[in-house]
Coordinates of N, CA and C and ligand atoms in Angstrom, one line a residue:
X1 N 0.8 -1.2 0.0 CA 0.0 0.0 0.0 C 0.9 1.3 0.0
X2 N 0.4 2.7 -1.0 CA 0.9 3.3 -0.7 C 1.1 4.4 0.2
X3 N 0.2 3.9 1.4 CA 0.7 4.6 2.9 C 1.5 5.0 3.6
X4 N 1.6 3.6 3.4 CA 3.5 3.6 3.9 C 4.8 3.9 2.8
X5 N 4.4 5.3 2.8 CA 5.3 5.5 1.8 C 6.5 6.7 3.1
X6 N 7.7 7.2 2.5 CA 8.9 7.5 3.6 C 7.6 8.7 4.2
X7 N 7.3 9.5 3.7 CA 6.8 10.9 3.9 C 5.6 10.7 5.1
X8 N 5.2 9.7 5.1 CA 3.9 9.2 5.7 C 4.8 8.7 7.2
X9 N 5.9 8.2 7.1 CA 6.8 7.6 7.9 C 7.5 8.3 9.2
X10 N 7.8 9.5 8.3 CA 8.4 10.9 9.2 C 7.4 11.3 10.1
X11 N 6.0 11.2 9.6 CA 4.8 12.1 10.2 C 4.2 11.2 11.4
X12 N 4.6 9.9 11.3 CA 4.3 9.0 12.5 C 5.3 8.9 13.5
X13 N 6.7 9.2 13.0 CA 7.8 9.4 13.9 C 8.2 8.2 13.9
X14 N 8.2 7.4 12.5 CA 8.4 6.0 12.6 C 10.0 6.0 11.8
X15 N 10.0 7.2 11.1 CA 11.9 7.6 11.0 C 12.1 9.0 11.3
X16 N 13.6 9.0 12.1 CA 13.5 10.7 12.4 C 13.7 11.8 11.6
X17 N 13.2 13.1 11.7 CA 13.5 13.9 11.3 C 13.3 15.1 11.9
X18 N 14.1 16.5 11.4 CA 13.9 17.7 12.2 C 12.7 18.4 12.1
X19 N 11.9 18.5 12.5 CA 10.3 18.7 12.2 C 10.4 20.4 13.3
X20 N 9.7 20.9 12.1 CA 10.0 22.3 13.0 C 8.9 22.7 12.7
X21 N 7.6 22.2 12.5 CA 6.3 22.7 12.2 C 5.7 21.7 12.4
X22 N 4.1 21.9 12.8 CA 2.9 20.9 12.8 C 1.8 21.6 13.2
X23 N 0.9 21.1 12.7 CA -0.7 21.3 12.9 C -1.2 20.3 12.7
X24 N -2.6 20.0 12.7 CA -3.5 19.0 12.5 C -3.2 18.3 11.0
X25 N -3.1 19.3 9.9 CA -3.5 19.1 8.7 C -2.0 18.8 7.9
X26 N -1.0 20.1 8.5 CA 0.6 19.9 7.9 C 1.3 20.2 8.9
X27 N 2.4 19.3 8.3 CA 3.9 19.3 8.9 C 5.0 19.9 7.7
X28 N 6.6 20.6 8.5 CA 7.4 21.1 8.1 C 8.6 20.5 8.5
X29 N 9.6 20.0 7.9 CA 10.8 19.5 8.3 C 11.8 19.6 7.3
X30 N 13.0 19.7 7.8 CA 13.9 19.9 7.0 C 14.6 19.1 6.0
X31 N 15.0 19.3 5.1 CA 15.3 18.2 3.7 C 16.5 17.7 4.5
X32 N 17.1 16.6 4.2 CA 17.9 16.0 5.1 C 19.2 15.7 3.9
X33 N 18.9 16.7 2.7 CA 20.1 16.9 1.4 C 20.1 18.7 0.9
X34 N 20.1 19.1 2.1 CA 20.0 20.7 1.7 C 20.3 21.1 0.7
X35 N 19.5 22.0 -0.2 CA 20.4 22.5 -1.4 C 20.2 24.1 -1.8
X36 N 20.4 24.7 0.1 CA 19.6 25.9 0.0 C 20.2 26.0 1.6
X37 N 20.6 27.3 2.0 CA 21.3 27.4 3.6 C 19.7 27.4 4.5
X38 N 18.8 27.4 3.6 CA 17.2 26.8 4.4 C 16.6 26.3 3.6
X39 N 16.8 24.8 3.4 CA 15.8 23.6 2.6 C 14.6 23.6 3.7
X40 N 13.4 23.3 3.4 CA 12.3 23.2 4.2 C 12.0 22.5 3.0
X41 N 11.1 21.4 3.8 CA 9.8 20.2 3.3 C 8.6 21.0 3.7
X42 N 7.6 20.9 3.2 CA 5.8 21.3 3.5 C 5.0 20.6 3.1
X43 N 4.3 19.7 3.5 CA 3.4 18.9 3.4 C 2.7 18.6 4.1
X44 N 1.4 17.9 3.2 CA 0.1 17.4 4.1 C 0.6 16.2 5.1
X45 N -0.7 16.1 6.1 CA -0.2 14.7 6.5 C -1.0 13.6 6.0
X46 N -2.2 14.3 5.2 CA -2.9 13.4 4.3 C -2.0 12.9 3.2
X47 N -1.9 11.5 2.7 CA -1.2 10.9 1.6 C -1.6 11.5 0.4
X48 N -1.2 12.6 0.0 CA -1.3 12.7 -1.4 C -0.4 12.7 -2.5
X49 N -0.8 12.0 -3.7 CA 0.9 11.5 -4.4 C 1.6 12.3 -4.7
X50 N 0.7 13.5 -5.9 CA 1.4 14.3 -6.2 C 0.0 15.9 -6.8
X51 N 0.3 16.8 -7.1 CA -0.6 17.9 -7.6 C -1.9 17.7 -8.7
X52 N -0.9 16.5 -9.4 CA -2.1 15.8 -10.7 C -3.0 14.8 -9.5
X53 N -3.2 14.6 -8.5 CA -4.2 14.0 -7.9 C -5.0 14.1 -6.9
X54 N -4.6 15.7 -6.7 CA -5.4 16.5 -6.0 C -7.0 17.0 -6.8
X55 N -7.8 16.6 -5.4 CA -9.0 16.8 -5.7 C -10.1 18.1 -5.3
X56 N -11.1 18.1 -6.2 CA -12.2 19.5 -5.7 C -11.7 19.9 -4.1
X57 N -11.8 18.8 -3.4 CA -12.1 19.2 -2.0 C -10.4 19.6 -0.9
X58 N -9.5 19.4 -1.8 CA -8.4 19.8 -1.3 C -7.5 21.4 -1.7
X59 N -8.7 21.8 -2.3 CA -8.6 23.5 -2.7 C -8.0 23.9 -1.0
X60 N -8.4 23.8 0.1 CA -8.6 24.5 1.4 C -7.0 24.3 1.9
X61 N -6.5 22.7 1.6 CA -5.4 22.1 2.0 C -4.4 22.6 1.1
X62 N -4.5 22.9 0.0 CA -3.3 23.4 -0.5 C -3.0 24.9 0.1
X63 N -4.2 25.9 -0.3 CA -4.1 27.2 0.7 C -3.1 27.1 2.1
X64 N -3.7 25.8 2.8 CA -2.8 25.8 3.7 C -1.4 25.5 3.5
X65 N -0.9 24.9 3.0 CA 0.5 24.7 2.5 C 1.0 25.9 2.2
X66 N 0.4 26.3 1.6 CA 1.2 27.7 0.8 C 1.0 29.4 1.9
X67 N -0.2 28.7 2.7 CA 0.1 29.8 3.8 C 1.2 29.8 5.1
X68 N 1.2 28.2 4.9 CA 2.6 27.9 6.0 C 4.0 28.1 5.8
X69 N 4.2 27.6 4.1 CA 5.4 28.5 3.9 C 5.2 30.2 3.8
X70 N 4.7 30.6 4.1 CA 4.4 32.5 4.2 C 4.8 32.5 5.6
X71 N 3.9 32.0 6.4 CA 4.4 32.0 8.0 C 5.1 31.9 9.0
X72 N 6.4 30.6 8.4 CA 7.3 30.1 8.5 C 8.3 31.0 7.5
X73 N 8.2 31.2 6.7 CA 9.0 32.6 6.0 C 9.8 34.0 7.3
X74 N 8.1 34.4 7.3 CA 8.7 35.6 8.2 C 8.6 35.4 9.7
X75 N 8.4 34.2 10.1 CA 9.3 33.7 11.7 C 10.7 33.4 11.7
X76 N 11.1 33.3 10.1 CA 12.3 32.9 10.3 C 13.3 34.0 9.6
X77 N 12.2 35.5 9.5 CA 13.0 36.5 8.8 C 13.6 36.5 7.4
X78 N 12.8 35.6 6.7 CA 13.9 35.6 5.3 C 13.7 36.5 4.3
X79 N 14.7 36.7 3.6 CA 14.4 38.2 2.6 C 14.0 37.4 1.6
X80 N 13.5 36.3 1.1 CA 13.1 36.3 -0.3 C 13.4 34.5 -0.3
X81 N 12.6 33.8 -1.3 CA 12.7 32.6 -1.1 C 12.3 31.8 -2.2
X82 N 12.0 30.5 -2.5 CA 11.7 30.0 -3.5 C 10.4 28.8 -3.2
X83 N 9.2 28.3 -3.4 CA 8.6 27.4 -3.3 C 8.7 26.8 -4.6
X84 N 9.3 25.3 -4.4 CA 8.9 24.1 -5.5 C 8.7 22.9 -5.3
X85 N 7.3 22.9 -7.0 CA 6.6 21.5 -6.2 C 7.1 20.5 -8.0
X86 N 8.0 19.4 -7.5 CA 7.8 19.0 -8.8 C 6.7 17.7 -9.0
X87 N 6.3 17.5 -9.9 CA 5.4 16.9 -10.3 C 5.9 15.6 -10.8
X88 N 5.9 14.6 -10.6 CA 6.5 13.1 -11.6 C 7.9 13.2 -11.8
X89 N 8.0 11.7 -11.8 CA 9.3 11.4 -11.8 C 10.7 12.4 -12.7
X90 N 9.7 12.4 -14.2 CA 10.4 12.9 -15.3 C 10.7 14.9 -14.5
X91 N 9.9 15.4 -13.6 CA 10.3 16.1 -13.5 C 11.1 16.3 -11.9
X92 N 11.4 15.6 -11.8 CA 12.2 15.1 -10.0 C 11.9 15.3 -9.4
X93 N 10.5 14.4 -9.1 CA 9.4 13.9 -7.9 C 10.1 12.9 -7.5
X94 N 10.7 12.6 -6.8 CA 11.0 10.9 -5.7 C 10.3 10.6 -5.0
X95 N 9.7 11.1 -4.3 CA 8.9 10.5 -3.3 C 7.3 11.7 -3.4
X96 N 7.0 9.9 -3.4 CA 5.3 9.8 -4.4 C 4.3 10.6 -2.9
X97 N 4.4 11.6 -2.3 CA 3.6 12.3 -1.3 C 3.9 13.5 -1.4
X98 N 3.3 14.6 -1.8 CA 2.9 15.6 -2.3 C 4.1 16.7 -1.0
X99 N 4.4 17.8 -1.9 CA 5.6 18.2 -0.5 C 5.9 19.4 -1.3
X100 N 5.8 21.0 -0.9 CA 6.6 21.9 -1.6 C 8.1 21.8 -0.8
X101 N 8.7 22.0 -1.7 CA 10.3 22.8 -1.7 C 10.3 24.2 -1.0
X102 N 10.8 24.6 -0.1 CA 10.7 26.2 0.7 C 12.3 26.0 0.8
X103 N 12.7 27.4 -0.2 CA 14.3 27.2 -0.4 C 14.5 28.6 0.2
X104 N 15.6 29.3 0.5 CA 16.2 30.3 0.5 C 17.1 30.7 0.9
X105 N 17.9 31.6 0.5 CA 19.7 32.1 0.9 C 20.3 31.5 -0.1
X106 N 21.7 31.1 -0.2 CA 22.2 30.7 -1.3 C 21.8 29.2 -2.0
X107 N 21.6 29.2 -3.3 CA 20.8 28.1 -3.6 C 22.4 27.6 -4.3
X108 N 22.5 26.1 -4.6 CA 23.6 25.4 -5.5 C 22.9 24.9 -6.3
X109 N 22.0 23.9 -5.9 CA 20.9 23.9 -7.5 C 19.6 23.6 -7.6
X110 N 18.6 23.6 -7.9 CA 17.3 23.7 -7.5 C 17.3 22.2 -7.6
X111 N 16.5 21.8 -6.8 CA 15.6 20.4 -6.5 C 14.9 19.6 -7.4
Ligands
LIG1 P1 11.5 15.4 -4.6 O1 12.7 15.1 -5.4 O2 10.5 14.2 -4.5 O3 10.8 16.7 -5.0 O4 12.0 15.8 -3.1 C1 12.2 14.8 -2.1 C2 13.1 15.5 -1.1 O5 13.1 14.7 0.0 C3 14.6 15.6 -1.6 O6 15.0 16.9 -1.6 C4 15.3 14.7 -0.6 O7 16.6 15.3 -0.2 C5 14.4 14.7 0.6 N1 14.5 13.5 1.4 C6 14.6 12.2 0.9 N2 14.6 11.3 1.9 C7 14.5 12.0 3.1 C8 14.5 11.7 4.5 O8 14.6 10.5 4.9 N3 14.4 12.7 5.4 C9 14.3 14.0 5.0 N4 14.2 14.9 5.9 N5 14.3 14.4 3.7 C10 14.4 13.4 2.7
LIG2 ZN1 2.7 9.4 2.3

């Protein structure tokens, strides 16, 4: 099943990670391959694979994603930043659970 996929794994605490955010709906932790002097992960904790399989009713859940990176932004004072979400493999999705990229400061190469 794909539940048990890594992303689903982190959010059970069933492998560790630096988790510097939570709510009910998302969690925030840090990329554990930085490629950015602040890589941040953002995602649901609902399993979802990727953007092509987001449905009518997760219009509310994405707003929240994209309002957490804003919030998390200016708690952590940054001047300017990057959000990316890639989509399928062909465009370097690895892990099939839906996750923006929150990059900023010196980038080496985008994700
Ligand atoms: P994707 O390539 O799917 O857009 O992004 C997956 C990201 O997850 C990569 O930037 C990769 O470094 C990160 N990642 C992969 N495995 C782990 C892990 O076990 N822990 C954390 N914190 N990040 C991971
Ligand atoms: Zn998952």
């Amino acid at each position: 099943m794909m539940r048990e996929c890594l992303f689903c794994k982190i959010i059970k605490r069933e492998i560790p990670s630096e988790i510097i955010y939570e709510t009910d709906k998302v969690i925030v932790f840090k990329d554990i391959h930085p490629k950015a002097e602040v890589h941040l992960l953002i995602l649901p904790k609902k399993h979802v694979v990727s953007i092509n399989h987001l449905e009518e009713k997760d219009k509310e859940l994405m707003g929240e994603l994209i309002l957490t990176a804003q919030k998390i932004a200016k708690e952590k004072k940054l001047k300017g930043y990057k959000l990316i979400i890639n989509v399928g493999r062909e465009a370097g999705q690895f892990i099939d659970h839906l996750h923006l990229h929150l990059l900023s400061g010196k980038l080496s190469e985008l994700p």
